[in-house]
Every structure is written in C-alpha cells, then in structure tokens.
Coordinates of C-alpha atoms in Angstrom, one line a residue:
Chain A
X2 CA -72.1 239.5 151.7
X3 CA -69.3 240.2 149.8
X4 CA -70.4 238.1 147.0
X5 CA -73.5 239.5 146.6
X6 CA -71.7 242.6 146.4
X7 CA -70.1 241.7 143.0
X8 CA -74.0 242.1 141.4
X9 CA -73.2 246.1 142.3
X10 CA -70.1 246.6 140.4
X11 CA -70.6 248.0 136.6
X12 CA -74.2 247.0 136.2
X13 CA -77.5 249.1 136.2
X14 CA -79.1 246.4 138.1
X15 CA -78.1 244.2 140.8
X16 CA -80.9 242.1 139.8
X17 CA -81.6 242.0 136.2
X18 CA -78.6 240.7 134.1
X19 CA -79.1 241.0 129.8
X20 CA -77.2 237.9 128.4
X21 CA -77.6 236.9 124.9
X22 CA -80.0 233.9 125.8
X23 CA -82.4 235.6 128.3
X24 CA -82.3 237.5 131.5
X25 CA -80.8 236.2 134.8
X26 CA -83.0 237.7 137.8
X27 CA -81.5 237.2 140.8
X28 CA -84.2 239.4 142.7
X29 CA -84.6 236.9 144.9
X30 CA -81.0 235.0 145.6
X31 CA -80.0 233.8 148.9
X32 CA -76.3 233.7 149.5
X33 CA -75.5 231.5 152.6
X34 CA -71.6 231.0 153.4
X35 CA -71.0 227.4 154.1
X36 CA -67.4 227.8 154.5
X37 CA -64.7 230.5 155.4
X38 CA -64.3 229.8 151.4
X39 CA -67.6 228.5 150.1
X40 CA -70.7 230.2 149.4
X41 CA -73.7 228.6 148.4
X42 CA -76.1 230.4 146.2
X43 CA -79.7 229.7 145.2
X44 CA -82.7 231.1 144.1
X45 CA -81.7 232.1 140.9
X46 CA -84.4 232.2 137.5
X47 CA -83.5 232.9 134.2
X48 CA -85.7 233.9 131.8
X49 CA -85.5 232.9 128.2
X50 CA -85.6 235.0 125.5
X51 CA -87.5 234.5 121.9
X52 CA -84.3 235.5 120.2
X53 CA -80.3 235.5 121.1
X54 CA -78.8 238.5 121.1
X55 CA -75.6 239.1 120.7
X56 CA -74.0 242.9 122.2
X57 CA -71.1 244.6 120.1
X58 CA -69.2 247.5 121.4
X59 CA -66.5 249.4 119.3
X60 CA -65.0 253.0 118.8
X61 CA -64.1 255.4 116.1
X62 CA -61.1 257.7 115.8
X63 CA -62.4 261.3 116.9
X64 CA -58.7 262.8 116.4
X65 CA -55.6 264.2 117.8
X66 CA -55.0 265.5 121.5
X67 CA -52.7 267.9 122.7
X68 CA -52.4 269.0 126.6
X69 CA -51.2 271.7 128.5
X70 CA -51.3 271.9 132.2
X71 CA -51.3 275.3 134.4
X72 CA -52.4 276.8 137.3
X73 CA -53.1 280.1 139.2
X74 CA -52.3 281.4 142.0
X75 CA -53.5 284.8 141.6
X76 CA -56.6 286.1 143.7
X77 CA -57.5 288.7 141.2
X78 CA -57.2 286.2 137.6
X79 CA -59.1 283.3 140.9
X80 CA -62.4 286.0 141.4
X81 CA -63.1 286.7 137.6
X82 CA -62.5 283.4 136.4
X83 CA -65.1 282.7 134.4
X84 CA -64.9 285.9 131.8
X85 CA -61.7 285.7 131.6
X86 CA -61.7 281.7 130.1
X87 CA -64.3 283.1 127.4
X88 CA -62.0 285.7 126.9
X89 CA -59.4 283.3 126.3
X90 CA -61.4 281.4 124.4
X91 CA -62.2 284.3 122.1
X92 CA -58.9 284.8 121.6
X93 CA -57.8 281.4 120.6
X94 CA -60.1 281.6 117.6
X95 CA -59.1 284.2 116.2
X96 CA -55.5 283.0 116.4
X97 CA -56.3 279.9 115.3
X98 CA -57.9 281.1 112.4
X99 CA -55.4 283.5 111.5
X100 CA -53.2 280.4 111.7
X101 CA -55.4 278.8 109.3
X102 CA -57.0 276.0 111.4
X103 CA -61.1 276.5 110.8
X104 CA -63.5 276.5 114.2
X105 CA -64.5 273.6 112.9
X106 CA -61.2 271.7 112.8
X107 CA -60.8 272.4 116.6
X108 CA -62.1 271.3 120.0
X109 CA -60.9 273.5 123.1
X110 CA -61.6 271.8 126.5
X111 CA -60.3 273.8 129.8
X112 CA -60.7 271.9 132.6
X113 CA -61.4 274.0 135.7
X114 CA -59.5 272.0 139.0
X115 CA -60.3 273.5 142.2
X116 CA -63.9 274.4 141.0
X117 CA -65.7 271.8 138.9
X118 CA -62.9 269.6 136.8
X119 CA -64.4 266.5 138.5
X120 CA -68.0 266.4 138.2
X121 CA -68.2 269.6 135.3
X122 CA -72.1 270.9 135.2
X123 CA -73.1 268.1 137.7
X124 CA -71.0 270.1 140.8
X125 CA -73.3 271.4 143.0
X126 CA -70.8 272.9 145.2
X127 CA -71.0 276.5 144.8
X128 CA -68.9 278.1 147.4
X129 CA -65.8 280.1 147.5
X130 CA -62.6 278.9 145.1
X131 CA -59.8 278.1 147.1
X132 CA -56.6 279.8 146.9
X133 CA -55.2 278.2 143.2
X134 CA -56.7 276.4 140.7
X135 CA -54.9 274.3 138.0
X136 CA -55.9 274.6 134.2
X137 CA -56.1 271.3 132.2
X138 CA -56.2 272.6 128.4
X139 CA -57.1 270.0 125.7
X140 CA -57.1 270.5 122.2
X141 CA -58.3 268.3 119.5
X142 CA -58.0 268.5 116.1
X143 CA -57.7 266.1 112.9
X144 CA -54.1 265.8 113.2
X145 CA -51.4 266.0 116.0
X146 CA -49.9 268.6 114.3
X147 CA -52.8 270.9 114.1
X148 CA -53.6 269.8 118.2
X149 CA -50.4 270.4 119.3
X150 CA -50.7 274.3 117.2
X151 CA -53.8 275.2 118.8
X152 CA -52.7 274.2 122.4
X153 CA -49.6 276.2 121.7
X154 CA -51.9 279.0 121.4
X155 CA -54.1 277.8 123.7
X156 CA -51.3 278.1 126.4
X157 CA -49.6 281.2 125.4
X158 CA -52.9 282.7 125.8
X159 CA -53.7 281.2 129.1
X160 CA -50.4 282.4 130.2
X161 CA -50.5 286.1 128.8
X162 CA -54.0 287.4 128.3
X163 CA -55.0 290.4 130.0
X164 CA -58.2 290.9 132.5
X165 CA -59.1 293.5 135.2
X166 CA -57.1 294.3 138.0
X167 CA -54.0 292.3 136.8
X168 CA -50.9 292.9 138.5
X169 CA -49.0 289.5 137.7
X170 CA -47.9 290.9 134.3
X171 CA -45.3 288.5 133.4
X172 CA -47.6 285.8 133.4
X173 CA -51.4 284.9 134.8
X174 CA -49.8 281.1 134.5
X175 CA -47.5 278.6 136.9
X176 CA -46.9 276.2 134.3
X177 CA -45.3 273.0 135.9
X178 CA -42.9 271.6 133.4
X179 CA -41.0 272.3 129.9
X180 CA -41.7 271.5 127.2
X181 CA -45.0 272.4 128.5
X182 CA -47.6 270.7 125.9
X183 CA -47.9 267.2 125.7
X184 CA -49.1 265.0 122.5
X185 CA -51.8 263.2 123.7
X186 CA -52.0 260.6 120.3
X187 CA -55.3 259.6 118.9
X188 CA -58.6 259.9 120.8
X189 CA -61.9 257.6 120.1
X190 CA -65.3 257.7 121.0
X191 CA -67.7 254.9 121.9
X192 CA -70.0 254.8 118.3
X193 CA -71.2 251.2 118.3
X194 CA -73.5 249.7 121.3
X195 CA -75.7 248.0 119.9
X196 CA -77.2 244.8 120.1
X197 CA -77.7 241.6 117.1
X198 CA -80.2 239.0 116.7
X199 CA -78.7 235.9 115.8
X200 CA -79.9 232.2 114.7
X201 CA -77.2 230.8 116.7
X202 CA -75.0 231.7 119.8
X203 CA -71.6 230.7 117.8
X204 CA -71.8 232.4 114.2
X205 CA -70.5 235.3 115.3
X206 CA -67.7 233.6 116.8
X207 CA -66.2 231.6 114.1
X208 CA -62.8 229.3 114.9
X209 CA -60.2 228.7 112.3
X210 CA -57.8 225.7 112.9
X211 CA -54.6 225.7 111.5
X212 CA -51.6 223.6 111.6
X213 CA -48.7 225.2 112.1
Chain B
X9 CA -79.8 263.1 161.6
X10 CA -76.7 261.5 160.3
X11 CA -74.7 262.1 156.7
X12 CA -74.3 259.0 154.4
X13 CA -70.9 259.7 154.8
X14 CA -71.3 258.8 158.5
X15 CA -73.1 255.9 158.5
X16 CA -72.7 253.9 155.3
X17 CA -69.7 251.3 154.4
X18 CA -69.3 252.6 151.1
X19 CA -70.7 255.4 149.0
X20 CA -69.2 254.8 145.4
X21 CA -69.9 255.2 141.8
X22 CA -68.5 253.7 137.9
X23 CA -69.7 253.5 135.1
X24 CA -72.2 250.8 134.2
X25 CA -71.1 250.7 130.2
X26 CA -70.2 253.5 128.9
X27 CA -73.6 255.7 128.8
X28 CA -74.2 255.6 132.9
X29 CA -73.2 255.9 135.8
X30 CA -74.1 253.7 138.5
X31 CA -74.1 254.8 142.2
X32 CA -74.0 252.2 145.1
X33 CA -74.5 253.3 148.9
X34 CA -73.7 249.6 150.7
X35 CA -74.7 249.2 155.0
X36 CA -72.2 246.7 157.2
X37 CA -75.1 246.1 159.3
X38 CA -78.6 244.9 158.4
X39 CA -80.1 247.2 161.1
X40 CA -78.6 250.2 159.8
X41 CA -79.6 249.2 156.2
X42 CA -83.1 248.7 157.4
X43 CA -83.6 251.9 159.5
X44 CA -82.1 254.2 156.3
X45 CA -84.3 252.0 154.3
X46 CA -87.7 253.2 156.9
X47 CA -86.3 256.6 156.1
X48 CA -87.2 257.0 152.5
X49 CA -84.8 259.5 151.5
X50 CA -82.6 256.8 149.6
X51 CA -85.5 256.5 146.3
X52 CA -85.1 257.4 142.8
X53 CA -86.3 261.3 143.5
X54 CA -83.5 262.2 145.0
X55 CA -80.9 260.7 142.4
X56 CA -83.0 262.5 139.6
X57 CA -82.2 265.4 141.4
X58 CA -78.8 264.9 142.5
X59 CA -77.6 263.8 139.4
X60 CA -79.7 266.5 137.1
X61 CA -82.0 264.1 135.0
X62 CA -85.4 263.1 134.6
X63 CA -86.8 260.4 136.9
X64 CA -87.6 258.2 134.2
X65 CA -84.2 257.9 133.3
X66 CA -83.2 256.4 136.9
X67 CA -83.3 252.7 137.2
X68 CA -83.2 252.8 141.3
X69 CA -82.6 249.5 143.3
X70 CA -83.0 248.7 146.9
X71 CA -80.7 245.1 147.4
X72 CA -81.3 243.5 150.1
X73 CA -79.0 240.6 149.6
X74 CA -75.9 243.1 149.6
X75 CA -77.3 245.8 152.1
X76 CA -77.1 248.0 149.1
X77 CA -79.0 250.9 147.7
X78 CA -78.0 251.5 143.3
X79 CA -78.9 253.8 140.8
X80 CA -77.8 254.0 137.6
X81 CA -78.5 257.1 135.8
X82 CA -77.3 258.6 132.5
X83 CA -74.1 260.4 131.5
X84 CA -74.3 264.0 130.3
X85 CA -71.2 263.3 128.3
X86 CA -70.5 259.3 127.3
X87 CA -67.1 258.1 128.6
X88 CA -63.9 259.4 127.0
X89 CA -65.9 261.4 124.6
X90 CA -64.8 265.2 124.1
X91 CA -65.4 266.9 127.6
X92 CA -66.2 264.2 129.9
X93 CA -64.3 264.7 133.1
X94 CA -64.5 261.1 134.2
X95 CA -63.5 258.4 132.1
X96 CA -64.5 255.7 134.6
X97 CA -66.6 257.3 136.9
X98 CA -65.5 257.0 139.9
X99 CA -65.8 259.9 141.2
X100 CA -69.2 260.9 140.9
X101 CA -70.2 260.0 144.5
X102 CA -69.9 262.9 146.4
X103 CA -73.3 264.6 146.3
X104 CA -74.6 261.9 148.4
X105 CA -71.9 262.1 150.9
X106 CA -73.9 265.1 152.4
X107 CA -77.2 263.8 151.9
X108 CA -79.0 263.6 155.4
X109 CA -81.1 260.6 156.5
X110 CA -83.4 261.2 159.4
X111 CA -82.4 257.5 161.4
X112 CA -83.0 258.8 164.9
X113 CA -86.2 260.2 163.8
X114 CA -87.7 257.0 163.9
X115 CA -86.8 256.2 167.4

C-alpha cells in the first residue's frame, strides 16, 4: 500500500506516467508484499511512443524582492480592512512616483494572514476575521535598491495611513523586528516547460572525458 | 454523514509541476474506500467547484491500488511567480476537509 502510494506524490496521474520513450500505465498494477521488505509488482504496460521526447524546465530572472512583515491588532483598522489596503495602495503610487520609480517598475503584493494569505482568491472561508491579522508586504522591482525603496514606503504607509474610526494614532502597525524590511535577492519565474522531439535519447546529454 | 476529515488517512495536496496542484484523499481500509467510493461525492464536479475551474481542466482519478482518490487541477498563479501564496502547495487541502460524504446513507 504504501508503495503504491508513491504514484500519488507530484503527478497528475497515478496511472499515466509521460517519459521520453512512451507512457507507463500502471492502471491496472498489482502490488503484492512478499516480504516485511519486498514488494512484488506486476501488471505494468508501457506504451511506445512514435517519437522521444525530451522535457526541459528552466526559469528567468523576474527581479528584486524586498519584505516587510506587520500585523494588527486593532478591531477598527481589522473591520475595514479591505479599503483601507487600496488606500494604501493608492498611496504607495503616488509616493513611489514622486520618488521616481514608474508603476511599471513596481510590483506590490500584501499578503492578508488571518483572512486569505494561504489559499488567496481560492478561500472560501468567509466568516468573521479573528482578533489580528499579520501583513506580509512584497515588493518587486528591477533592482534591490528600487525594491527595498518601495517597501520602505510600502511599510511606512502600512504603519501610518489614516482610515475611519482610528484611535491607534501612533501607529495602525505591530512590526516584529528592526530593521524591519528584509532584501529578499533575485526572484524567477518558471518560463520554459516545454517538451523536444529528439532522434536519440542521449544527444541532449552529451559526456565530455577529460584527463585530469 | 461524516467529514473527510473524519474518516480519511490523509487529505493532502503539492504541486504536480509547477502549473497544478494535485489533491490526494487516501482510505486505510478498503471498506471505507469502497463505501465513500458508492457515495459519489468524491468525482471531478466537485473539485471543479472547490477549486474554481472548469471541469475540463480536472484530470480526476479514482486508485484503487492505493485506496486513493487525485485530482490535479490548475494553478491560478504558477509556483513562485508574483502573487502565488504557495510555492509548493501544500496547503491547498482544506476545502475538502469539510466536504460531507453520505457513508451511513447507504446502510
């Protein structure tokens, strides 16, 4: 059992496995433990493929990352949550820009803990907030100088921005640590997945022997 | 009625490559397995609708072999890309922890 289990993890299919010769189907495998140790598997076909395929997989450098981390604890800032974050957001662009760093240049992600920072528009919890919820900010930009402006801004507006009702006027923000922003370093994105016919399953692969 | 958080071994999810996510509800017992399977409420249907996306775009799999129940649907947001909440995955589970399954009905 536990070895069939293994067909679960990171595949779409349990039973249908793409490899650059064919596809294993194991729709109809019997595993049978012979041992405490031993398993015997059977029932197994593979079906050949008219051409080998080979699968790359690479990434490309999106930017720079910059993070700040805070959280609330205020009822008032916890019930209008939502216009106040496109407040903020309003406001960070036009600092920004003032600052000189285009809307183009910039990508401002606030993660929402406590509500939907796991699953984002996929939650389908909709119930009451609880009592705090913690702010990741991200900002990326073409350089980490430019990411770790905008998260200063990012941050200081978090922290400082009006909304209605506010009493806490110090500061809407528990921030847990200072320096508060962290430099994140480059971020990539997944841009090749893609897969290459090939004559042979080994020219893709070539070995170079040297003596050394 | 009983939740799948009641009555299955595990209820998990990862990615399967970086454009899906692939969500495995796995029995310890073949009966239970078989009397969830009589139910019909584990089926493709309900993963397009849990997970937001067209039913064409789940690949649903009963498995007997492993007592499991997969779906592998796509991502909103690719791994790691701007936005995405969930680099691995692995925590994208929890809508079906609350899914009911009507086992005692068939009794």
């Amino acid at each position: 059992m536990s070895v069939a289990n293994f067909a679960l993890h990171e595949n779409s299919s349990p039973v249908r496995h793409v490899e650059p010769g064919g596809v294993l189907d194991t729709t109809d495998c019997v595993f049978e433990a012979v041992s405490d140790r031993a398993v015997r598997i059977s029932g197994m076909r593979w079906e050949p493929s008219d051409k080998l395929t080979i699968k790359l997989e690479g990434v490309e450098l999106v930017g720079y990352r910059a993070v700040a981390i805070c959280a609330t604890r205020d009822p008032v800032l916890i019930a209008t949550i939502d216009p106040y974050l496109m407040r903020v957001r309003e406001i960070v662009a036009e600092k920004t820009s003032a600052f000189g760093i285009a809307a183009a240049d910039y990508e401002l992600v606030i993660r929402v803990y406590g509500r939907d920072g796991v699953m984002g528009a996929l939650e389908p919890y909709k119930g009451p907030l609880g009592h705090e919820l913690c702010f990741v900010i991200e900002a990326i930009c073409p350089t980490q100088e430019q990411a770790s402006a905008v998260i200063a801004i990012a941050r200081t507006t978090m922290l400082h921005s009006d909304f209605p009702g506010r009493l806490c006027k110090e500061g809407n923000m528990a921030i847990p640590f200072s320096p508060s922003d962290l430099e994140a370093g480059a971020m990539y994105r997944f841009s090749v997945f893609h897969t290459v016919e090939v004559d042979t399953p080994t020219e893709m692969f070539p070995i170079r022997y040297e003596k050394v | 009625m009983a939740s799948i958080a009641s009555i299955a071994q595990v209820c998990k999810s990862k990615n399967a490559g970086p454009f899906f996510f692939t969500i495995d509800v796995v029995f310890e017992k073949k009966e239970m397995f078989e009397r969830v399977r009589a139910t019909n409420v584990l089926k493709a249907e309900l993963f397009a609708d849990l997970y937001k996306v067209d039913l064409a775009d789940v690949q649903f799999t009963i498995y007997p072999a492993a007592l499991a129940f997969k779906a592998t649907v796509p991502r909103r947001i690719p791994a790691g890309e701007i936005g995405d909440s969930d680099v691995y995955g692995a925590q994208q589970h929890a809508p079906l922890l609350a899914v009911d399954i009507p086992i005692n009905d068939l009794d």
